[in-house]
CSV table of C-alpha atoms in Angstrom, one decimal:
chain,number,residue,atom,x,y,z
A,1,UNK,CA,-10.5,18.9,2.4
A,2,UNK,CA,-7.3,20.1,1.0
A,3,UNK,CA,-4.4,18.5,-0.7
A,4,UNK,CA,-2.6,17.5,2.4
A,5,UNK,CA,-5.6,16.2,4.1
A,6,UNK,CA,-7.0,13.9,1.2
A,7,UNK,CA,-3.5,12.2,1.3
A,8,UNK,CA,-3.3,11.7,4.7
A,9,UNK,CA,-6.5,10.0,4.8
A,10,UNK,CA,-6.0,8.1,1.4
A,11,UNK,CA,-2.7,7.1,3.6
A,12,UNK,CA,-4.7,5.8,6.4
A,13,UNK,CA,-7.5,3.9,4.3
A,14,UNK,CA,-4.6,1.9,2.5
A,15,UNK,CA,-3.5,0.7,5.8
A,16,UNK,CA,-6.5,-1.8,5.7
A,17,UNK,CA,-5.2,-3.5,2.4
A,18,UNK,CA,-1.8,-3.5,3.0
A,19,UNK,CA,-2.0,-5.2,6.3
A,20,UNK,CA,-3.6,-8.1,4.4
A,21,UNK,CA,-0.3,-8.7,2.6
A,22,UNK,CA,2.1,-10.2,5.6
A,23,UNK,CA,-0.2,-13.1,6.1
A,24,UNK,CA,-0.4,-13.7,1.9
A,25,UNK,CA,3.5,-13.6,2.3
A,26,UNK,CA,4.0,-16.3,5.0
A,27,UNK,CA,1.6,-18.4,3.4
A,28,UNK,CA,3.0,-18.3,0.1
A,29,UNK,CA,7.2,-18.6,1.9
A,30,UNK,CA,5.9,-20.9,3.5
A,31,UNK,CA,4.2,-23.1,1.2
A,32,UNK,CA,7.8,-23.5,-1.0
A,33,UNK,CA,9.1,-26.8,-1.7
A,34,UNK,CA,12.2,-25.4,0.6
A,35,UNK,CA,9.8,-25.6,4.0
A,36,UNK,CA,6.9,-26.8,4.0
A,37,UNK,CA,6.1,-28.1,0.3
A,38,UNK,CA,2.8,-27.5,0.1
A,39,UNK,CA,2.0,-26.3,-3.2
A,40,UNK,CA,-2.3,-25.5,-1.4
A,41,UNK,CA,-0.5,-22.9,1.1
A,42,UNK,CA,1.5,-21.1,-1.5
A,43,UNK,CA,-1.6,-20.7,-3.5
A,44,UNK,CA,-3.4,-19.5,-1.2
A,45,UNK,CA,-1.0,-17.0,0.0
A,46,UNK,CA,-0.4,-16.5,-4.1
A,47,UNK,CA,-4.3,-15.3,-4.7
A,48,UNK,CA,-3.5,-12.9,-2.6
A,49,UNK,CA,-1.4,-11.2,-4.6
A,50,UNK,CA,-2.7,-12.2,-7.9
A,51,UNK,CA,-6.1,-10.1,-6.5
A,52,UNK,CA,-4.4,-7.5,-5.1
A,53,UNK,CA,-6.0,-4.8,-7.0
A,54,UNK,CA,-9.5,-5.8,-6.3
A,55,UNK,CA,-8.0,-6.2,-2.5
A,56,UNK,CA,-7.2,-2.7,-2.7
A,57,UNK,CA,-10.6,-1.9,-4.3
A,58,UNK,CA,-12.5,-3.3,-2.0
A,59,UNK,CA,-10.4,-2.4,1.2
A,60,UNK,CA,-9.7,1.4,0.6
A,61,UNK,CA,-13.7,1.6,-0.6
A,62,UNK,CA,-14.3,0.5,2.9
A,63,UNK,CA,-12.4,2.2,4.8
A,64,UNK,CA,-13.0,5.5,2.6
A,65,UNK,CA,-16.7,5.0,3.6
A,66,UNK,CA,-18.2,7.6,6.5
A,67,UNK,CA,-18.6,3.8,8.8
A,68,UNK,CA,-16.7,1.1,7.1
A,69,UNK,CA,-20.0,-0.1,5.0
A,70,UNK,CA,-20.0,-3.6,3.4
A,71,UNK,CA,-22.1,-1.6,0.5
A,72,UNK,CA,-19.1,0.3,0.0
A,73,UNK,CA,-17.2,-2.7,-0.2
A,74,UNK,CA,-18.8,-4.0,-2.9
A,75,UNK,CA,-19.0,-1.1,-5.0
A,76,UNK,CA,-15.7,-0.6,-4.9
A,77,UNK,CA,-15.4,-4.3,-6.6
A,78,UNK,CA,-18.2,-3.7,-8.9
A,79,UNK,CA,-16.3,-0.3,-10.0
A,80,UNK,CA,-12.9,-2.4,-10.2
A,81,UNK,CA,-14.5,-5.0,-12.7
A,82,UNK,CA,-16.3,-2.3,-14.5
A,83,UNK,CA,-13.4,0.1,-15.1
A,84,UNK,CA,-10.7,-2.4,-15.7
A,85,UNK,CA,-12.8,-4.9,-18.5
A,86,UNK,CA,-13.7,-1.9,-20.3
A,87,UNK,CA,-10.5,0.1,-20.4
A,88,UNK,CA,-8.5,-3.0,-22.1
A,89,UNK,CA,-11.4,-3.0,-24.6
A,90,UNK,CA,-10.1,0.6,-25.6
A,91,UNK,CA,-6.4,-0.2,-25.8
A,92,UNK,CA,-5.8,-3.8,-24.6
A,93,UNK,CA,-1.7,-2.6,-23.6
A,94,UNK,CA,-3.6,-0.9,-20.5
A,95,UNK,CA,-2.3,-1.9,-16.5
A,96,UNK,CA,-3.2,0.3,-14.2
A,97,UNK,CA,-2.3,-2.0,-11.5
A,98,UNK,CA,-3.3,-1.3,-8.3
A,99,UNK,CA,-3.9,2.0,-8.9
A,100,UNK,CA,-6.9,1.2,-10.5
A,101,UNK,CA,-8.3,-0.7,-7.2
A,102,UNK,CA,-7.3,2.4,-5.2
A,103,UNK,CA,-9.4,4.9,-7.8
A,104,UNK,CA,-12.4,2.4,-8.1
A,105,UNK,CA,-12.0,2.3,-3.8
A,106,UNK,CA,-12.2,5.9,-4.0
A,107,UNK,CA,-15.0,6.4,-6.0
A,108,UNK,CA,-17.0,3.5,-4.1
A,109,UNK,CA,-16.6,5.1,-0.8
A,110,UNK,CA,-17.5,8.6,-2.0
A,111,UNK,CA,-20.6,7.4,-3.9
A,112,UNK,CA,-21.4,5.9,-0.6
A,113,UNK,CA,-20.4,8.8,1.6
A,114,UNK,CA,-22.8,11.4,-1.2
A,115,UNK,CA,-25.4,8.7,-1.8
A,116,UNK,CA,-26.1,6.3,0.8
A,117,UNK,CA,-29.6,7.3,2.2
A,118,UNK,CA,-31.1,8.5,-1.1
A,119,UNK,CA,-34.6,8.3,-1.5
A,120,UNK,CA,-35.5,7.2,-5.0
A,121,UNK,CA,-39.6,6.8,-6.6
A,122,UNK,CA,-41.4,4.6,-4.9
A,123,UNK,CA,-41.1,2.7,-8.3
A,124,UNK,CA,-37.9,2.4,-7.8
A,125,UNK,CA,-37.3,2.1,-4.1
A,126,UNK,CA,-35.6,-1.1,-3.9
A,127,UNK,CA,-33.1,0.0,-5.7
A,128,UNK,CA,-32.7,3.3,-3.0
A,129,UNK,CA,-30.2,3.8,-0.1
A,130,UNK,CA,-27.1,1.6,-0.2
A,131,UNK,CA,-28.7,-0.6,-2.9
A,132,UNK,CA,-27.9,2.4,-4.9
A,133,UNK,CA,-24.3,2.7,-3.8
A,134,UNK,CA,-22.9,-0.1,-5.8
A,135,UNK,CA,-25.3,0.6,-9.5
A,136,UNK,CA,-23.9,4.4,-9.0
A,137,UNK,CA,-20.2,3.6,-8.5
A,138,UNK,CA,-20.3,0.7,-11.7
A,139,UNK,CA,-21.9,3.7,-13.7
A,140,UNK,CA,-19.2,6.3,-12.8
A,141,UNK,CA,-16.5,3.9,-12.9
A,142,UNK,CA,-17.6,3.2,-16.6
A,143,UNK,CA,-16.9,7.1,-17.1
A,144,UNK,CA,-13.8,6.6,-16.0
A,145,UNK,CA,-12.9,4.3,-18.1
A,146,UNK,CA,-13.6,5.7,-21.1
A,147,UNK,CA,-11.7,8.7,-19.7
A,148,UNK,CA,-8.4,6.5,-18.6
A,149,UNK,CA,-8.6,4.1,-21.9
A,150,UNK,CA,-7.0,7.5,-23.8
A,151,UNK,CA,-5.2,8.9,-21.2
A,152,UNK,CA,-3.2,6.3,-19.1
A,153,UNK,CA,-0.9,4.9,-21.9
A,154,UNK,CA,1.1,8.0,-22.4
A,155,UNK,CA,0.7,8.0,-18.3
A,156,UNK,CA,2.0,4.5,-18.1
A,157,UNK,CA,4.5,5.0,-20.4
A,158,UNK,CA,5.8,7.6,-17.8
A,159,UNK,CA,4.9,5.4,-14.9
A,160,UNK,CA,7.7,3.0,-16.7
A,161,UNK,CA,10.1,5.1,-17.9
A,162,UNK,CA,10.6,6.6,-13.9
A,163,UNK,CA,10.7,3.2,-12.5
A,164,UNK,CA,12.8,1.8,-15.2
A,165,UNK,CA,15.0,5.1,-14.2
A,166,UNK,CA,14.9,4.3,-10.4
A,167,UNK,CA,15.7,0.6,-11.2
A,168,UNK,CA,18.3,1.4,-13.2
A,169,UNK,CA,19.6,3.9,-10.4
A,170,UNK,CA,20.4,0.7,-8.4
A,171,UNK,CA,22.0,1.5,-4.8
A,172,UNK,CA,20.9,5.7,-5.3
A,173,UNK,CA,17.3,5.3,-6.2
A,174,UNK,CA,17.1,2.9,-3.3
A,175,UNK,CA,18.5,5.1,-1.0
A,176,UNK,CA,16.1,8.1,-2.3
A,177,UNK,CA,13.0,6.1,-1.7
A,178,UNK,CA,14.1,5.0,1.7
A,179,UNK,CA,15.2,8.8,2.8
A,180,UNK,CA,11.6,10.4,1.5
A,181,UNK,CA,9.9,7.5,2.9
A,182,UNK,CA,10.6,7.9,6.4
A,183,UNK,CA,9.8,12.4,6.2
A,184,UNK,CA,6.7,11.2,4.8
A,185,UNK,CA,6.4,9.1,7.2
A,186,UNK,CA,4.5,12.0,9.8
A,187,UNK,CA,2.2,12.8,7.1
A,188,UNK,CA,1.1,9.4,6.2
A,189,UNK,CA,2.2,10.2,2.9
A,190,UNK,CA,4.4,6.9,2.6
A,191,UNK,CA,1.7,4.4,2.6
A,192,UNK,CA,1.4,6.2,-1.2
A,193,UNK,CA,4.5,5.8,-2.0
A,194,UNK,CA,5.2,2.6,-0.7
A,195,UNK,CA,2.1,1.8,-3.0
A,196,UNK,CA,3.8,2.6,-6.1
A,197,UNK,CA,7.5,1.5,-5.1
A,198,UNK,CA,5.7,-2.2,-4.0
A,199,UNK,CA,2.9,-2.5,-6.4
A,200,UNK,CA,3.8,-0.5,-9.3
A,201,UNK,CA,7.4,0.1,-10.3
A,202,UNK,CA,9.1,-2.2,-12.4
A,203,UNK,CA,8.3,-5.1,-14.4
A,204,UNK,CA,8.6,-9.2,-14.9
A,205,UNK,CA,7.8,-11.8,-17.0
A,206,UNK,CA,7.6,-15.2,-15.7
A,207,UNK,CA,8.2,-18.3,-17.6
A,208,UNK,CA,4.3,-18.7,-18.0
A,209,UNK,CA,4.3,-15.3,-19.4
A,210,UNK,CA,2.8,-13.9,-16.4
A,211,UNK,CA,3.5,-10.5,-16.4
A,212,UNK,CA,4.3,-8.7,-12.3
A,213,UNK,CA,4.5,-4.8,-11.0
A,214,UNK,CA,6.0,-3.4,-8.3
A,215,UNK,CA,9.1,-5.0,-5.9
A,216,UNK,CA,7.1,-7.2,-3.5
A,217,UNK,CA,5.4,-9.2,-6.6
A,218,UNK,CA,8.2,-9.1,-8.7
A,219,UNK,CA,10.4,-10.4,-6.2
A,220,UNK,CA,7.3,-13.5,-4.7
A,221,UNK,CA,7.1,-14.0,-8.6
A,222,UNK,CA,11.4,-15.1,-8.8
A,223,UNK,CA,12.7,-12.1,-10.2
A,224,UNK,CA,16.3,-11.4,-8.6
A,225,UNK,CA,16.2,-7.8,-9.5
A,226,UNK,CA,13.6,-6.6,-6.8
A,227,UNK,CA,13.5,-6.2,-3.3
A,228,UNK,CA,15.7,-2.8,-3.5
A,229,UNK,CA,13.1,-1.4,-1.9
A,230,UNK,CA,12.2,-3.7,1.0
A,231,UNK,CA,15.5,-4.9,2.3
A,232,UNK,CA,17.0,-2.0,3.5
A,233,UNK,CA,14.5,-1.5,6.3
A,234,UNK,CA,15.1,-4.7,7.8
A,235,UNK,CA,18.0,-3.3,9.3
A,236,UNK,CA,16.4,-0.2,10.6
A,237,UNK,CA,13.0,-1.9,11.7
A,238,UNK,CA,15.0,-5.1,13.6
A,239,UNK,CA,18.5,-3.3,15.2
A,240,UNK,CA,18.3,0.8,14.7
A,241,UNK,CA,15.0,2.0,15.9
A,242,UNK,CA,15.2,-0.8,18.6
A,243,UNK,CA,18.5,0.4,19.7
A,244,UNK,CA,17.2,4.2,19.6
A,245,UNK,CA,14.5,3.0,22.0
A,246,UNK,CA,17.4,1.7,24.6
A,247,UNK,CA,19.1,4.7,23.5
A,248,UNK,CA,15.9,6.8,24.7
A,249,UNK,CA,15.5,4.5,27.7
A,250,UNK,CA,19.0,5.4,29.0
A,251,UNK,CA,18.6,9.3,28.1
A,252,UNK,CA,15.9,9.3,30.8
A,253,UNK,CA,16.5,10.2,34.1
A,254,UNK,CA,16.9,7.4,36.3
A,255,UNK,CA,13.5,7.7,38.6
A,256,UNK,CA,11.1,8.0,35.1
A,257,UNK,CA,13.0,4.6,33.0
A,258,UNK,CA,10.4,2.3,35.0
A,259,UNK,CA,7.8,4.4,33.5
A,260,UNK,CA,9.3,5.1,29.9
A,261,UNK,CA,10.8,1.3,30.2
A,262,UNK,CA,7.5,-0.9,29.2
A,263,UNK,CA,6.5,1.5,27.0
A,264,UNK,CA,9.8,1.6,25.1
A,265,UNK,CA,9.8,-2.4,25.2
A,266,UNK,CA,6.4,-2.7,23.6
A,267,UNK,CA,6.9,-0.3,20.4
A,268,UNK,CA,10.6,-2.0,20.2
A,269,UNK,CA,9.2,-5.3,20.0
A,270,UNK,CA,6.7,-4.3,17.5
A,271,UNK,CA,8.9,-2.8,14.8
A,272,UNK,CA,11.9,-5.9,15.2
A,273,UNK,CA,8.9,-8.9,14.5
A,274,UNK,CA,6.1,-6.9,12.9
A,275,UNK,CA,7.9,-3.9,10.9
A,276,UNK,CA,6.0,-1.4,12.0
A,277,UNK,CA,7.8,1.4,13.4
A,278,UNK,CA,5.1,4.5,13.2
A,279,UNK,CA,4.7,3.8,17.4
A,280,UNK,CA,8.4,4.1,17.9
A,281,UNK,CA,8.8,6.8,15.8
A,282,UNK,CA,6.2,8.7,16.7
A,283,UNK,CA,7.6,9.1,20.7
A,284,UNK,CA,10.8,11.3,19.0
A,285,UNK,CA,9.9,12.8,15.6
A,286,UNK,CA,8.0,15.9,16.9
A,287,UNK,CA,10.3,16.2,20.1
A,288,UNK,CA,13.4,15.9,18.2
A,289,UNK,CA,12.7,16.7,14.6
A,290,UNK,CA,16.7,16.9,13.8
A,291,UNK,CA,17.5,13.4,15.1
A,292,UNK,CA,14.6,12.1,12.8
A,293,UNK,CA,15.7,13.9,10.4
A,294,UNK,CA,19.3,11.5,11.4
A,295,UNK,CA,16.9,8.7,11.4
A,296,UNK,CA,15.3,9.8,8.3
A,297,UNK,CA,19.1,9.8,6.5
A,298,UNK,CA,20.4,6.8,8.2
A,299,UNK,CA,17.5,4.9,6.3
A,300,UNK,CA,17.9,6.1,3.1
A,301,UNK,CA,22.2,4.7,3.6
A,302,UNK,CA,20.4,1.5,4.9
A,303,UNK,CA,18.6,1.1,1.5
A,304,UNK,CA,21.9,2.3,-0.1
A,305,UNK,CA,24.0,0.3,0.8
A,306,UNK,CA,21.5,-3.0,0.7
């Protein structure tokens, strides 16, 4: 697998966690004393996000996995408690974030993929096959952390410096991110950096001292600073790509737009109440690479100017 391909399926297997987040969300909006008021709801939207890493561990682990195995599951939590307790007992300062549940996912999933059917001494057997999936991944993940307890911090210090320099870029850094995002977009590149833009840039302290990464919990957590890089495509999800589907509908000839009509409905519908836009997309970035390339500009001066 090269370079390209190991992204686009790291990509794909975040899909699985990240879905998991819009339902956290409404629960925890609407759980606020300004709806509902019903501190339960919000907290169980809020666990959610307080887990997220191990959500990610245990979701990209699974879907990393040759057939979406529950033992692969689990290893990938058992690697996410394993690496993450022992790292902090090297340098307590360490926060990997959710990158640490995407590398312990990883590594669960591959152990499982390399591992799964192995046949150990009869002595042993119990602990063979997928039993051994979970004891394999907790050992290598304990490497790992011996490896990351020296070298993240001067990696996190980076990790913090860039954000604080995107942050600090306001309305520009925005509009980059939004811009790359969509020509990532064909690649599946973007559920990456959508990763670290949501989950990993940035920083707040709450008045319990609760420390959040990233612009979605910074921005659940009360910090008025994030959401730079969400807002800006709820223009482009709820009125342009919609409007380039009626646009699209018109362009066809007259005899094919009962055809072309449902379909266009269906994906324009999806992206205005769900956000997701890859199915609307998709129908013109290949045949017209220039007008998502447009697309791909108009986006970035969404984020811009939001």
């Amino acid at each position: 697998m090269n370079i390209l391909g190991f992204f686009q399926r790291l990509g794909r297997a975040l899909q699985l966690p990240i879905a998991v987040l819009p339902v956290a969300a409404l629960l925890l909006r609407f759980g606020q004393p300004d709806l509902l008021n019903m501190p339960f709801i919000a907290q169980a939207g809020g666990s959610i996000f307080d887990n997220l890493a191990l959500v990610f561990a245990i979701g990209v682990a699974s879907s990393w996995s040759k057939d979406s195995a529950g033992a692969a599951a689990l290893a990938g939590a058992v690697g996410y408690f394993v690496m993450t307790k022992a790292m902090v007992t090297i340098n307590p300062e360490i926060n990997m974030g959710v990158l640490a549940g995407i590398i312990t996912g990883l590594v669960g999933g591959a152990v499982y993929n390399r591992w799964s059917g192995i046949k150990l001494p009869d002595f042993l057997s119990f602990f063979g096959g997928k039993r051994f999936v979970p004891i394999a991944t907790g050992f290598f993940c304990l490497v790992l952390a011996a490896i990351f307890g020296y070298v993240w911090p001067p990696v996190q210090h980076g990790i913090h410096a860039g954000g604080e320099w995107i942050v600090s870029a306001g309305a520009l850094g925005s509009g980059i991110f939004g811009f790359i995002n969509r020509l990532l977009i064909p690649t599946g590149l973007h559920q990456v950096l959508n990763t670290i833009a949501w989950f990993q840039i940035g920083e707040f302290t709450n008045a319990a001292g609760t420390v959040f990464h990233g612009d979605i919990n910074r921005f659940y957590a009360g910090d008025g600073t994030a959401g730079m890089f969400m807002s800006g495509f709820f223009p482009i999800m709820m009125f342009g790509l919609p409007g380039a589907a009626l646009a699209m509908y018109f362009a066809a000839p007259k005899e094919r737009r009962p055809m072309v009509g449902g379909m266009l409905l269906s994906v324009a519908i999806t992206a205005f109440l769900t956000g997701v836009t890859e199915p609307l997309e998709f129908l013109f970035m290949f045949l017209a690479p220039l007008l998502y390339l447009l697309h791909a500009i108009l986006t970035g001066i969404s984020l811009f100017v939001a």
